JSON list of C-alpha atoms in Angstrom, two decimals:
[
{"chain": "E", "resi": 1, "resn": "MET", "atom": "CA", "xyz": [-19.92, 30.88, -11.02]},
{"chain": "E", "resi": 2, "resn": "SER", "atom": "CA", "xyz": [-18.94, 31.16, -7.36]},
{"chain": "E", "resi": 3, "resn": "ALA", "atom": "CA", "xyz": [-15.60, 29.89, -6.07]},
{"chain": "E", "resi": 4, "resn": "GLY", "atom": "CA", "xyz": [-17.39, 27.40, -3.83]},
{"chain": "E", "resi": 5, "resn": "ARG", "atom": "CA", "xyz": [-19.33, 25.92, -6.75]},
{"chain": "E", "resi": 6, "resn": "ARG", "atom": "CA", "xyz": [-16.15, 25.64, -8.84]},
{"chain": "E", "resi": 7, "resn": "MET", "atom": "CA", "xyz": [-14.45, 23.85, -5.94]},
{"chain": "E", "resi": 8, "resn": "ARG", "atom": "CA", "xyz": [-17.36, 21.38, -5.54]},
{"chain": "E", "resi": 9, "resn": "MET", "atom": "CA", "xyz": [-17.34, 20.71, -9.28]},
{"chain": "E", "resi": 10, "resn": "THR", "atom": "CA", "xyz": [-13.58, 20.12, -9.26]},
{"chain": "E", "resi": 11, "resn": "ILE", "atom": "CA", "xyz": [-13.75, 17.76, -6.29]},
{"chain": "E", "resi": 12, "resn": "SER", "atom": "CA", "xyz": [-16.63, 15.84, -7.86]},
{"chain": "E", "resi": 13, "resn": "PHE", "atom": "CA", "xyz": [-14.34, 14.94, -10.78]},
{"chain": "E", "resi": 14, "resn": "LEU", "atom": "CA", "xyz": [-11.66, 13.53, -8.49]},
{"chain": "E", "resi": 15, "resn": "SER", "atom": "CA", "xyz": [-11.83, 9.91, -7.49]},
{"chain": "E", "resi": 16, "resn": "PRO", "atom": "CA", "xyz": [-12.16, 9.30, -3.74]},
{"chain": "E", "resi": 17, "resn": "PHE", "atom": "CA", "xyz": [-8.79, 7.50, -3.75]},
{"chain": "E", "resi": 18, "resn": "PHE", "atom": "CA", "xyz": [-7.01, 10.41, -5.46]},
{"chain": "E", "resi": 19, "resn": "PHE", "atom": "CA", "xyz": [-8.62, 12.89, -3.07]},
{"chain": "E", "resi": 20, "resn": "LEU", "atom": "CA", "xyz": [-7.47, 10.87, -0.01]},
{"chain": "E", "resi": 21, "resn": "VAL", "atom": "CA", "xyz": [-3.94, 10.53, -1.38]},
{"chain": "E", "resi": 22, "resn": "CYS", "atom": "CA", "xyz": [-3.75, 14.30, -1.91]},
{"chain": "E", "resi": 23, "resn": "LEU", "atom": "CA", "xyz": [-4.97, 14.95, 1.63]},
{"chain": "E", "resi": 24, "resn": "LYS", "atom": "CA", "xyz": [-2.48, 12.44, 3.01]},
{"chain": "E", "resi": 25, "resn": "ARG", "atom": "CA", "xyz": [0.43, 14.02, 1.13]},
{"chain": "E", "resi": 26, "resn": "MET", "atom": "CA", "xyz": [-0.56, 17.56, 2.12]},
{"chain": "E", "resi": 27, "resn": "ASN", "atom": "CA", "xyz": [-0.03, 16.56, 5.75]},
{"chain": "E", "resi": 28, "resn": "MET", "atom": "CA", "xyz": [3.48, 15.16, 5.21]},
{"chain": "E", "resi": 29, "resn": "ASN", "atom": "CA", "xyz": [6.14, 17.03, 7.17]},
{"chain": "E", "resi": 30, "resn": "ASN", "atom": "CA", "xyz": [9.18, 15.46, 5.59]},
{"chain": "E", "resi": 31, "resn": "ILE", "atom": "CA", "xyz": [10.42, 12.72, 3.29]},
{"chain": "E", "resi": 32, "resn": "GLN", "atom": "CA", "xyz": [10.64, 10.22, 6.16]},
{"chain": "E", "resi": 33, "resn": "ASP", "atom": "CA", "xyz": [6.93, 10.68, 6.90]},
{"chain": "E", "resi": 34, "resn": "TYR", "atom": "CA", "xyz": [6.21, 10.00, 3.24]},
{"chain": "E", "resi": 35, "resn": "LEU", "atom": "CA", "xyz": [8.35, 6.85, 3.17]},
{"chain": "E", "resi": 36, "resn": "PHE", "atom": "CA", "xyz": [6.90, 5.45, 6.39]},
{"chain": "E", "resi": 37, "resn": "SER", "atom": "CA", "xyz": [3.36, 5.92, 5.11]},
{"chain": "E", "resi": 38, "resn": "TYR", "atom": "CA", "xyz": [3.92, 2.89, 2.84]},
{"chain": "E", "resi": 39, "resn": "SER", "atom": "CA", "xyz": [4.33, -0.82, 3.51]},
{"chain": "E", "resi": 40, "resn": "PRO", "atom": "CA", "xyz": [7.86, -2.08, 4.25]},
{"chain": "E", "resi": 41, "resn": "ALA", "atom": "CA", "xyz": [8.17, -3.63, 0.78]},
{"chain": "E", "resi": 42, "resn": "VAL", "atom": "CA", "xyz": [7.21, -0.41, -1.03]},
{"chain": "E", "resi": 43, "resn": "ARG", "atom": "CA", "xyz": [9.27, 1.67, 1.38]},
{"chain": "E", "resi": 44, "resn": "GLU", "atom": "CA", "xyz": [12.33, -0.43, 0.56]},
{"chain": "E", "resi": 45, "resn": "ARG", "atom": "CA", "xyz": [11.84, 0.25, -3.16]},
{"chain": "E", "resi": 46, "resn": "LEU", "atom": "CA", "xyz": [11.40, 3.97, -2.51]},
{"chain": "E", "resi": 47, "resn": "GLU", "atom": "CA", "xyz": [14.60, 3.97, -0.42]},
{"chain": "E", "resi": 48, "resn": "GLN", "atom": "CA", "xyz": [16.47, 2.23, -3.24]},
{"chain": "E", "resi": 49, "resn": "VAL", "atom": "CA", "xyz": [15.43, 4.95, -5.68]},
{"chain": "E", "resi": 50, "resn": "ARG", "atom": "CA", "xyz": [16.20, 7.68, -3.16]},
{"chain": "E", "resi": 51, "resn": "THR", "atom": "CA", "xyz": [19.65, 6.29, -2.38]},
{"chain": "E", "resi": 52, "resn": "CYS", "atom": "CA", "xyz": [20.41, 5.85, -6.05]},
{"chain": "E", "resi": 53, "resn": "ILE", "atom": "CA", "xyz": [19.58, 9.50, -6.77]},
{"chain": "E", "resi": 54, "resn": "LYS", "atom": "CA", "xyz": [21.50, 10.74, -3.71]},
{"chain": "E", "resi": 55, "resn": "GLU", "atom": "CA", "xyz": [24.62, 8.95, -4.98]},
{"chain": "E", "resi": 56, "resn": "ILE", "atom": "CA", "xyz": [24.54, 11.12, -8.10]},
{"chain": "E", "resi": 57, "resn": "ILE", "atom": "CA", "xyz": [23.43, 14.43, -6.54]},
{"chain": "E", "resi": 58, "resn": "PRO", "atom": "CA", "xyz": [24.41, 14.31, -2.84]},
{"chain": "E", "resi": 59, "resn": "ASP", "atom": "CA", "xyz": [24.13, 18.09, -2.45]},
{"chain": "E", "resi": 60, "resn": "ALA", "atom": "CA", "xyz": [20.56, 18.28, -3.74]},
{"chain": "E", "resi": 61, "resn": "GLU", "atom": "CA", "xyz": [17.84, 19.42, -1.39]},
{"chain": "E", "resi": 62, "resn": "GLU", "atom": "CA", "xyz": [15.04, 16.91, -0.83]},
{"chain": "E", "resi": 63, "resn": "VAL", "atom": "CA", "xyz": [11.69, 18.65, -1.20]},
{"chain": "E", "resi": 64, "resn": "PHE", "atom": "CA", "xyz": [8.11, 17.91, -2.13]},
{"chain": "E", "resi": 65, "resn": "SER", "atom": "CA", "xyz": [7.04, 18.95, -5.60]},
{"chain": "E", "resi": 66, "resn": "TYR", "atom": "CA", "xyz": [3.51, 18.26, -6.81]},
{"chain": "E", "resi": 67, "resn": "GLY", "atom": "CA", "xyz": [3.01, 16.30, -3.58]},
{"chain": "E", "resi": 68, "resn": "VAL", "atom": "CA", "xyz": [5.83, 13.80, -4.17]},
{"chain": "E", "resi": 69, "resn": "PRO", "atom": "CA", "xyz": [9.48, 13.60, -3.10]},
{"chain": "E", "resi": 70, "resn": "ALA", "atom": "CA", "xyz": [11.88, 15.47, -5.34]},
{"chain": "E", "resi": 71, "resn": "PHE", "atom": "CA", "xyz": [15.54, 16.38, -5.54]},
{"chain": "E", "resi": 72, "resn": "LYS", "atom": "CA", "xyz": [16.22, 20.04, -6.16]},
{"chain": "E", "resi": 73, "resn": "LEU", "atom": "CA", "xyz": [19.33, 22.01, -6.99]},
{"chain": "E", "resi": 74, "resn": "LYS", "atom": "CA", "xyz": [18.37, 25.40, -8.41]},
{"chain": "E", "resi": 75, "resn": "LYS", "atom": "CA", "xyz": [15.25, 23.71, -9.74]},
{"chain": "E", "resi": 76, "resn": "VAL", "atom": "CA", "xyz": [13.79, 20.22, -9.50]},
{"chain": "E", "resi": 77, "resn": "VAL", "atom": "CA", "xyz": [16.06, 17.59, -11.04]},
{"chain": "E", "resi": 78, "resn": "VAL", "atom": "CA", "xyz": [13.87, 14.48, -10.63]},
{"chain": "E", "resi": 79, "resn": "MET", "atom": "CA", "xyz": [10.88, 13.27, -8.61]},
{"chain": "E", "resi": 80, "resn": "TYR", "atom": "CA", "xyz": [9.69, 9.83, -7.55]},
{"chain": "E", "resi": 81, "resn": "ALA", "atom": "CA", "xyz": [6.59, 8.37, -5.92]},
{"chain": "E", "resi": 82, "resn": "ALA", "atom": "CA", "xyz": [4.90, 5.17, -4.86]},
{"chain": "E", "resi": 83, "resn": "HIS", "atom": "CA", "xyz": [1.70, 4.04, -6.52]},
{"chain": "E", "resi": 84, "resn": "LYS", "atom": "CA", "xyz": [-0.44, 0.95, -6.10]},
{"chain": "E", "resi": 85, "resn": "GLU", "atom": "CA", "xyz": [1.20, -1.05, -8.91]},
{"chain": "E", "resi": 86, "resn": "HIS", "atom": "CA", "xyz": [4.48, 0.77, -9.49]},
{"chain": "E", "resi": 87, "resn": "ILE", "atom": "CA", "xyz": [7.11, 3.29, -8.51]},
{"chain": "E", "resi": 88, "resn": "GLY", "atom": "CA", "xyz": [6.77, 6.43, -10.57]},
{"chain": "E", "resi": 89, "resn": "PHE", "atom": "CA", "xyz": [10.00, 8.12, -11.62]},
{"chain": "E", "resi": 90, "resn": "TYR", "atom": "CA", "xyz": [9.76, 11.61, -13.10]},
{"chain": "E", "resi": 91, "resn": "PRO", "atom": "CA", "xyz": [12.96, 12.72, -14.88]},
{"chain": "E", "resi": 92, "resn": "MET", "atom": "CA", "xyz": [11.15, 15.16, -17.23]},
{"chain": "E", "resi": 93, "resn": "PRO", "atom": "CA", "xyz": [10.10, 14.61, -20.87]},
{"chain": "E", "resi": 94, "resn": "GLU", "atom": "CA", "xyz": [13.48, 15.33, -22.47]},
{"chain": "E", "resi": 95, "resn": "THR", "atom": "CA", "xyz": [15.04, 12.48, -20.47]},
{"chain": "E", "resi": 96, "resn": "ILE", "atom": "CA", "xyz": [12.27, 10.04, -21.40]},
{"chain": "E", "resi": 97, "resn": "GLU", "atom": "CA", "xyz": [12.81, 10.89, -25.06]},
{"chain": "E", "resi": 98, "resn": "ALA", "atom": "CA", "xyz": [16.58, 10.43, -24.81]},
{"chain": "E", "resi": 99, "resn": "PHE", "atom": "CA", "xyz": [16.23, 7.03, -23.12]},
{"chain": "E", "resi": 100, "resn": "LYS", "atom": "CA", "xyz": [13.24, 5.69, -25.06]},
{"chain": "E", "resi": 101, "resn": "ASP", "atom": "CA", "xyz": [15.26, 2.75, -26.44]},
{"chain": "E", "resi": 102, "resn": "LYS", "atom": "CA", "xyz": [16.24, 1.67, -22.92]},
{"chain": "E", "resi": 103, "resn": "LEU", "atom": "CA", "xyz": [12.71, 2.12, -21.56]},
{"chain": "E", "resi": 104, "resn": "THR", "atom": "CA", "xyz": [10.87, -0.25, -23.89]},
{"chain": "E", "resi": 105, "resn": "ASN", "atom": "CA", "xyz": [10.20, -2.71, -21.03]},
{"chain": "E", "resi": 106, "resn": "TYR", "atom": "CA", "xyz": [8.43, -0.04, -18.96]},
{"chain": "E", "resi": 107, "resn": "SER", "atom": "CA", "xyz": [5.24, 1.94, -19.23]},
{"chain": "E", "resi": 108, "resn": "CYS", "atom": "CA", "xyz": [6.08, 5.57, -19.97]},
{"chain": "E", "resi": 109, "resn": "ALA", "atom": "CA", "xyz": [4.22, 8.80, -20.45]},
{"chain": "E", "resi": 110, "resn": "GLU", "atom": "CA", "xyz": [5.46, 12.33, -21.00]},
{"chain": "E", "resi": 111, "resn": "GLY", "atom": "CA", "xyz": [8.02, 12.81, -18.24]},
{"chain": "E", "resi": 112, "resn": "THR", "atom": "CA", "xyz": [7.08, 9.60, -16.41]},
{"chain": "E", "resi": 113, "resn": "VAL", "atom": "CA", "xyz": [8.46, 6.08, -16.15]},
{"chain": "E", "resi": 114, "resn": "ARG", "atom": "CA", "xyz": [6.55, 3.40, -14.25]},
{"chain": "E", "resi": 115, "resn": "PHE", "atom": "CA", "xyz": [8.64, 0.68, -12.62]},
{"chain": "E", "resi": 116, "resn": "PRO", "atom": "CA", "xyz": [6.24, -2.17, -11.68]},
{"chain": "E", "resi": 117, "resn": "HIS", "atom": "CA", "xyz": [6.47, -3.57, -8.16]},
{"chain": "E", "resi": 118, "resn": "ASN", "atom": "CA", "xyz": [6.77, -7.09, -9.56]},
{"chain": "E", "resi": 119, "resn": "LYS", "atom": "CA", "xyz": [10.06, -6.32, -11.37]},
{"chain": "E", "resi": 120, "resn": "GLU", "atom": "CA", "xyz": [13.49, -5.44, -10.06]},
{"chain": "E", "resi": 121, "resn": "LEU", "atom": "CA", "xyz": [14.28, -1.73, -10.10]},
{"chain": "E", "resi": 122, "resn": "PRO", "atom": "CA", "xyz": [16.74, -0.76, -12.88]},
{"chain": "E", "resi": 123, "resn": "LEU", "atom": "CA", "xyz": [18.98, 1.25, -10.57]},
{"chain": "E", "resi": 124, "resn": "GLU", "atom": "CA", "xyz": [21.79, 1.75, -13.08]},
{"chain": "E", "resi": 125, "resn": "LEU", "atom": "CA", "xyz": [19.29, 3.07, -15.62]},
{"chain": "E", "resi": 126, "resn": "ILE", "atom": "CA", "xyz": [17.93, 5.47, -13.00]},
{"chain": "E", "resi": 127, "resn": "ARG", "atom": "CA", "xyz": [21.48, 6.68, -12.33]},
{"chain": "E", "resi": 128, "resn": "GLU", "atom": "CA", "xyz": [22.04, 7.24, -16.05]},
{"chain": "E", "resi": 129, "resn": "MET", "atom": "CA", "xyz": [18.82, 9.23, -16.35]},
{"chain": "E", "resi": 130, "resn": "VAL", "atom": "CA", "xyz": [19.72, 11.40, -13.35]},
{"chain": "E", "resi": 131, "resn": "ARG", "atom": "CA", "xyz": [23.16, 12.10, -14.85]},
{"chain": "E", "resi": 132, "resn": "PHE", "atom": "CA", "xyz": [21.53, 13.00, -18.16]},
{"chain": "E", "resi": 133, "resn": "ARG", "atom": "CA", "xyz": [19.06, 15.30, -16.45]},
{"chain": "E", "resi": 134, "resn": "LEU", "atom": "CA", "xyz": [21.92, 17.06, -14.63]},
{"chain": "E", "resi": 135, "resn": "SER", "atom": "CA", "xyz": [23.78, 17.55, -17.90]},
{"chain": "E", "resi": 136, "resn": "LYS", "atom": "CA", "xyz": [20.76, 19.41, -19.31]},
{"chain": "E", "resi": 137, "resn": "MET", "atom": "CA", "xyz": [20.35, 21.82, -16.42]}
]
């Protein structure tokens, strides 16, 4: 199968929304561009998460990893992103497992916590998870 055909097949499986989001993120030059691509309400929530993480790891480099903002020391510590219905926080699977009792009010998947836009952000819990993640690096 040719590379072009594989590419067309791959793209056909992607939803148009996902494809546009990927294109949008590929053109981001920095974290500020990413933040300002969202509404003021969502941007404020993203800034709260960002500030919370920076309090714990002020020397971390802010980078993009998998198309979303991330904090990196020698390797990525945590990532976060805005989605239609929630803020995604990505502290890695080990952290999710360690905090599963404190995350019962949130939708979780392997390495992911979803903080709905209609609920207050649990900033202290985020700080705890970042500290835990640092302790495991």
